[in-house]
CSV table of C-alpha atoms in Angstrom, one decimal:
chain,number,residue,atom,x,y,z
A,1,UNK,CA,0.0,0.0,0.0
A,2,UNK,CA,1.0,3.6,-0.6
A,3,UNK,CA,2.6,5.3,2.4
A,4,UNK,CA,3.2,9.0,3.1
A,5,UNK,CA,6.0,9.9,5.5
A,6,UNK,CA,6.0,13.1,7.5
A,7,UNK,CA,8.3,14.3,10.3
A,8,UNK,CA,6.6,13.9,13.7
A,9,UNK,CA,7.4,17.5,14.7
A,10,UNK,CA,8.6,20.8,13.4
A,11,UNK,CA,9.4,23.9,15.4
A,12,UNK,CA,9.4,27.5,14.2
A,13,UNK,CA,9.9,30.9,15.8
A,14,UNK,CA,7.1,33.5,15.4
A,15,UNK,CA,7.4,35.4,12.2
A,16,UNK,CA,9.7,32.9,10.6
A,17,UNK,CA,9.0,30.4,7.9
A,18,UNK,CA,8.0,26.8,8.6
A,19,UNK,CA,8.3,23.9,6.2
A,20,UNK,CA,6.4,20.6,6.6
A,21,UNK,CA,7.4,17.8,4.3
A,22,UNK,CA,5.5,14.8,3.0
A,23,UNK,CA,7.5,12.1,1.2
A,24,UNK,CA,6.6,9.0,-0.9
A,25,UNK,CA,7.6,7.3,-4.1
A,26,UNK,CA,6.7,9.3,-7.2
A,27,UNK,CA,4.6,11.7,-5.0
A,28,UNK,CA,5.0,14.4,-7.7
A,29,UNK,CA,2.7,12.3,-9.9
A,30,UNK,CA,-0.2,12.8,-7.5
A,31,UNK,CA,-2.1,15.8,-6.2
A,32,UNK,CA,-1.5,16.5,-2.5
A,33,UNK,CA,-3.9,18.1,-0.1
A,34,UNK,CA,-2.9,19.5,3.3
A,35,UNK,CA,-5.1,19.7,6.4
A,36,UNK,CA,-4.6,21.7,9.6
A,37,UNK,CA,-6.1,20.3,12.8
A,38,UNK,CA,-6.0,22.2,16.0
A,39,UNK,CA,-6.5,20.4,19.3
A,40,UNK,CA,-10.1,19.2,19.8
A,41,UNK,CA,-11.2,20.6,16.4
A,42,UNK,CA,-12.1,19.1,13.0
A,43,UNK,CA,-9.5,19.1,10.2
A,44,UNK,CA,-9.4,22.1,8.0
A,45,UNK,CA,-8.3,22.0,4.3
A,46,UNK,CA,-5.4,24.6,3.8
A,47,UNK,CA,-4.0,23.4,0.5
A,48,UNK,CA,-5.4,21.2,-2.3
A,49,UNK,CA,-4.1,20.1,-5.7
A,50,UNK,CA,-0.6,20.7,-4.5
A,51,UNK,CA,-0.7,24.5,-4.3
A,52,UNK,CA,-4.2,25.9,-4.3
A,53,UNK,CA,-5.7,27.6,-1.3
A,54,UNK,CA,-9.4,27.4,-0.4
A,55,UNK,CA,-11.1,30.7,0.1
A,56,UNK,CA,-10.5,32.0,3.6
A,57,UNK,CA,-7.0,30.5,4.0
A,58,UNK,CA,-4.3,33.1,4.4
A,59,UNK,CA,-1.8,33.5,1.6
A,60,UNK,CA,0.9,32.7,4.3
A,61,UNK,CA,0.1,29.1,3.4
A,62,UNK,CA,1.6,27.7,0.2
A,63,UNK,CA,2.4,24.3,-1.2
A,64,UNK,CA,4.6,22.6,-3.7
A,65,UNK,CA,5.1,19.0,-4.9
A,66,UNK,CA,7.8,17.6,-7.1
A,67,UNK,CA,9.7,14.3,-7.3
A,68,UNK,CA,9.2,12.4,-4.1
A,69,UNK,CA,8.4,15.3,-1.8
A,70,UNK,CA,5.6,17.7,-1.2
A,71,UNK,CA,6.1,20.7,1.1
A,72,UNK,CA,3.7,22.9,3.0
A,73,UNK,CA,5.2,26.3,3.7
A,74,UNK,CA,3.9,28.7,6.3
A,75,UNK,CA,5.4,32.1,6.0
A,76,UNK,CA,5.4,34.5,8.9
A,77,UNK,CA,4.3,31.8,11.3
A,78,UNK,CA,1.9,32.8,14.0
A,79,UNK,CA,0.8,31.3,17.3
A,80,UNK,CA,-2.5,30.4,15.7
A,81,UNK,CA,-0.7,28.2,13.2
A,82,UNK,CA,0.3,25.8,16.0
A,83,UNK,CA,-1.5,22.6,15.1
A,84,UNK,CA,-1.1,19.2,13.6
A,85,UNK,CA,-0.7,19.1,9.8
A,86,UNK,CA,-1.6,16.1,7.6
A,87,UNK,CA,-0.8,15.5,3.9
A,88,UNK,CA,-3.3,13.4,1.9
A,89,UNK,CA,-3.4,11.9,-1.6
A,90,UNK,CA,-5.5,9.5,-3.6
A,91,UNK,CA,-4.0,6.1,-4.5
A,92,UNK,CA,-6.2,4.1,-6.9
A,93,UNK,CA,-9.1,6.3,-5.7
A,94,UNK,CA,-8.5,5.4,-2.0
A,95,UNK,CA,-7.5,8.1,0.4
A,96,UNK,CA,-4.1,8.0,2.1
A,97,UNK,CA,-3.0,10.3,4.9
A,98,UNK,CA,0.5,10.9,6.2
A,99,UNK,CA,1.1,10.3,9.9
A,100,UNK,CA,0.9,14.0,10.7
A,101,UNK,CA,3.4,16.7,11.9
A,102,UNK,CA,3.0,18.7,15.0
A,103,UNK,CA,4.0,22.3,14.3
A,104,UNK,CA,5.1,24.2,17.4
A,105,UNK,CA,5.5,28.0,17.2
A,106,UNK,CA,7.8,29.2,20.0
B,1,UNK,CA,-21.9,28.7,4.5
B,2,UNK,CA,-21.5,25.0,3.9
B,3,UNK,CA,-22.4,23.0,7.0
B,4,UNK,CA,-22.2,19.3,7.8
B,5,UNK,CA,-23.8,18.4,11.1
B,6,UNK,CA,-23.2,15.0,12.5
B,7,UNK,CA,-25.2,12.8,14.9
B,8,UNK,CA,-24.2,12.6,18.6
B,9,UNK,CA,-21.8,10.5,20.5
B,10,UNK,CA,-22.4,6.7,20.7
B,11,UNK,CA,-21.3,4.0,23.2
B,12,UNK,CA,-21.4,0.5,21.8
B,13,UNK,CA,-20.5,-2.9,23.0
B,14,UNK,CA,-18.0,-5.1,21.1
B,15,UNK,CA,-19.8,-6.9,18.2
B,16,UNK,CA,-22.5,-4.3,17.9
B,17,UNK,CA,-23.0,-1.9,15.0
B,18,UNK,CA,-23.1,1.9,14.8
B,19,UNK,CA,-24.7,4.2,12.2
B,20,UNK,CA,-23.5,7.9,12.1
B,21,UNK,CA,-25.4,10.5,10.2
B,22,UNK,CA,-24.1,13.6,8.4
B,23,UNK,CA,-26.7,16.2,7.4
B,24,UNK,CA,-25.5,18.7,4.7
B,25,UNK,CA,-26.8,22.2,4.1
B,26,UNK,CA,-26.2,25.3,2.1
B,27,UNK,CA,-25.0,23.6,-1.1
B,28,UNK,CA,-26.4,21.2,-3.7
B,29,UNK,CA,-25.9,17.9,-2.1
B,30,UNK,CA,-25.8,15.8,-5.3
B,31,UNK,CA,-23.1,18.0,-6.8
B,32,UNK,CA,-20.5,16.6,-4.3
B,33,UNK,CA,-19.6,13.3,-2.8
B,34,UNK,CA,-19.1,12.6,0.9
B,35,UNK,CA,-16.0,11.0,2.4
B,36,UNK,CA,-15.5,9.6,5.9
B,37,UNK,CA,-12.4,9.9,8.0
B,38,UNK,CA,-11.8,8.7,11.6
B,39,UNK,CA,-9.3,9.5,14.3
B,40,UNK,CA,-8.5,7.2,17.2
B,41,UNK,CA,-7.6,8.8,20.5
B,42,UNK,CA,-4.2,10.5,20.2
B,43,UNK,CA,-3.7,9.1,16.7
B,44,UNK,CA,-3.6,10.5,13.2
B,45,UNK,CA,-6.3,10.7,10.5
B,46,UNK,CA,-7.5,7.5,8.8
B,47,UNK,CA,-9.5,7.6,5.6
B,48,UNK,CA,-12.5,5.2,5.6
B,49,UNK,CA,-14.2,5.6,2.3
B,50,UNK,CA,-16.3,7.8,0.0
B,51,UNK,CA,-19.7,7.7,-1.6
B,52,UNK,CA,-20.9,9.5,-4.7
B,53,UNK,CA,-24.2,11.2,-4.0
B,54,UNK,CA,-25.2,11.2,-7.7
B,55,UNK,CA,-24.9,7.5,-8.5
B,56,UNK,CA,-24.2,5.8,-5.1
B,57,UNK,CA,-20.7,4.5,-6.2
B,58,UNK,CA,-18.6,3.8,-3.2
B,59,UNK,CA,-15.0,3.1,-2.4
B,60,UNK,CA,-13.9,1.7,1.0
B,61,UNK,CA,-10.6,1.4,2.7
B,62,UNK,CA,-9.3,-2.2,2.8
B,63,UNK,CA,-9.1,-2.1,6.6
B,64,UNK,CA,-12.9,-1.7,7.0
B,65,UNK,CA,-14.1,-3.3,3.7
B,66,UNK,CA,-16.8,-5.8,4.5
B,67,UNK,CA,-17.8,-4.1,7.8
B,68,UNK,CA,-18.7,-0.6,6.5
B,69,UNK,CA,-21.6,0.6,4.4
B,70,UNK,CA,-22.0,4.2,3.3
B,71,UNK,CA,-25.3,5.5,2.0
B,72,UNK,CA,-27.1,8.7,1.3
B,73,UNK,CA,-30.6,10.1,1.4
B,74,UNK,CA,-30.8,12.8,-1.2
B,75,UNK,CA,-34.3,13.8,0.0
B,76,UNK,CA,-32.9,15.0,3.3
B,77,UNK,CA,-29.3,15.7,2.1
B,78,UNK,CA,-28.0,13.3,4.6
B,79,UNK,CA,-25.2,10.8,4.4
B,80,UNK,CA,-24.8,7.7,6.7
B,81,UNK,CA,-21.9,5.5,7.7
B,82,UNK,CA,-22.6,2.2,9.3
B,83,UNK,CA,-19.8,0.1,10.8
B,84,UNK,CA,-20.5,-3.4,12.0
B,85,UNK,CA,-18.8,-6.0,14.2
B,86,UNK,CA,-17.2,-3.2,16.4
B,87,UNK,CA,-14.1,-3.8,18.4
B,88,UNK,CA,-12.2,-1.5,20.7
B,89,UNK,CA,-10.0,-0.6,17.8
B,90,UNK,CA,-13.0,1.2,16.3
B,91,UNK,CA,-13.1,3.7,19.2
B,92,UNK,CA,-12.5,7.0,17.4
B,93,UNK,CA,-14.0,10.3,16.4
B,94,UNK,CA,-15.6,9.9,13.0
B,95,UNK,CA,-15.8,12.8,10.5
B,96,UNK,CA,-17.7,13.3,7.3
B,97,UNK,CA,-16.5,15.8,4.8
B,98,UNK,CA,-17.7,17.2,1.5
B,99,UNK,CA,-15.9,15.6,-1.5
B,100,UNK,CA,-15.4,17.5,-4.7
B,101,UNK,CA,-15.5,14.9,-7.5
B,102,UNK,CA,-13.8,16.4,-10.6
B,103,UNK,CA,-15.8,16.0,-13.7
B,104,UNK,CA,-18.5,14.3,-11.7
B,105,UNK,CA,-16.4,11.2,-11.0
B,106,UNK,CA,-15.3,10.5,-7.5
B,107,UNK,CA,-12.5,8.3,-8.9
B,108,UNK,CA,-10.5,11.2,-10.1
B,109,UNK,CA,-7.0,12.0,-8.9
B,110,UNK,CA,-7.7,15.7,-8.6
B,111,UNK,CA,-10.5,15.3,-6.1
B,112,UNK,CA,-10.3,16.9,-2.7
B,113,UNK,CA,-12.4,17.2,0.3
B,114,UNK,CA,-13.3,20.2,2.5
B,115,UNK,CA,-15.8,21.3,5.1
B,116,UNK,CA,-15.6,18.5,7.7
B,117,UNK,CA,-18.4,17.9,10.1
B,118,UNK,CA,-17.9,18.5,13.9
B,119,UNK,CA,-17.1,14.8,14.4
B,120,UNK,CA,-18.9,12.0,16.2
B,121,UNK,CA,-17.2,10.1,19.1
B,122,UNK,CA,-17.9,6.4,18.9
B,123,UNK,CA,-16.7,4.5,22.0
B,124,UNK,CA,-16.6,0.7,21.9
B,125,UNK,CA,-16.4,-0.8,25.4
B,126,UNK,CA,-17.8,-3.8,27.2
């Protein structure tokens, strides 16, 4: 089965840029979505189709995908960005999530 | 704004079944599919399956295949997820989400889902 690998944790200082990666074989051939989940809340879509932002998502959030790695970039990180982030793709029409990355802003 | 409102928390015994509902509003229900995701306590997200609201096509995760059934009632814009033969491993928060099926096909690689419901906690305990 297809597996997505994310680092368990990433730390960033307020105002700096955070990068969360998601890796898998030939990941660049698939579209990647990214979800933000704050504690006790439902997941929120922040990036879809590699680099598109849903309405209402700040342009501080951006995404890229090439080769075997997709990256979610958060520019000018804020305390409100502290959350778990999950990448997701479709593999033969079945959904696959990465294990999640806890982003700490400190 | 798009809303997905799920049914309330459930406590079930091992071997029982549970049926979670997800009522959609403020969009055309049959223009989007519905996908289901669950999250065990302290764990990550796990995809369970999707259903096309236009033709009832379904795709289930191998892990729950044979135990799960996803249905919809277009007259009430409500989706349902039934999970049978519950074990303690099924204890989780279950989320529904709206699934954008590109070109009307939920099999597409460019599909994505947004607008999750508030979640339904299902606890399986003897």
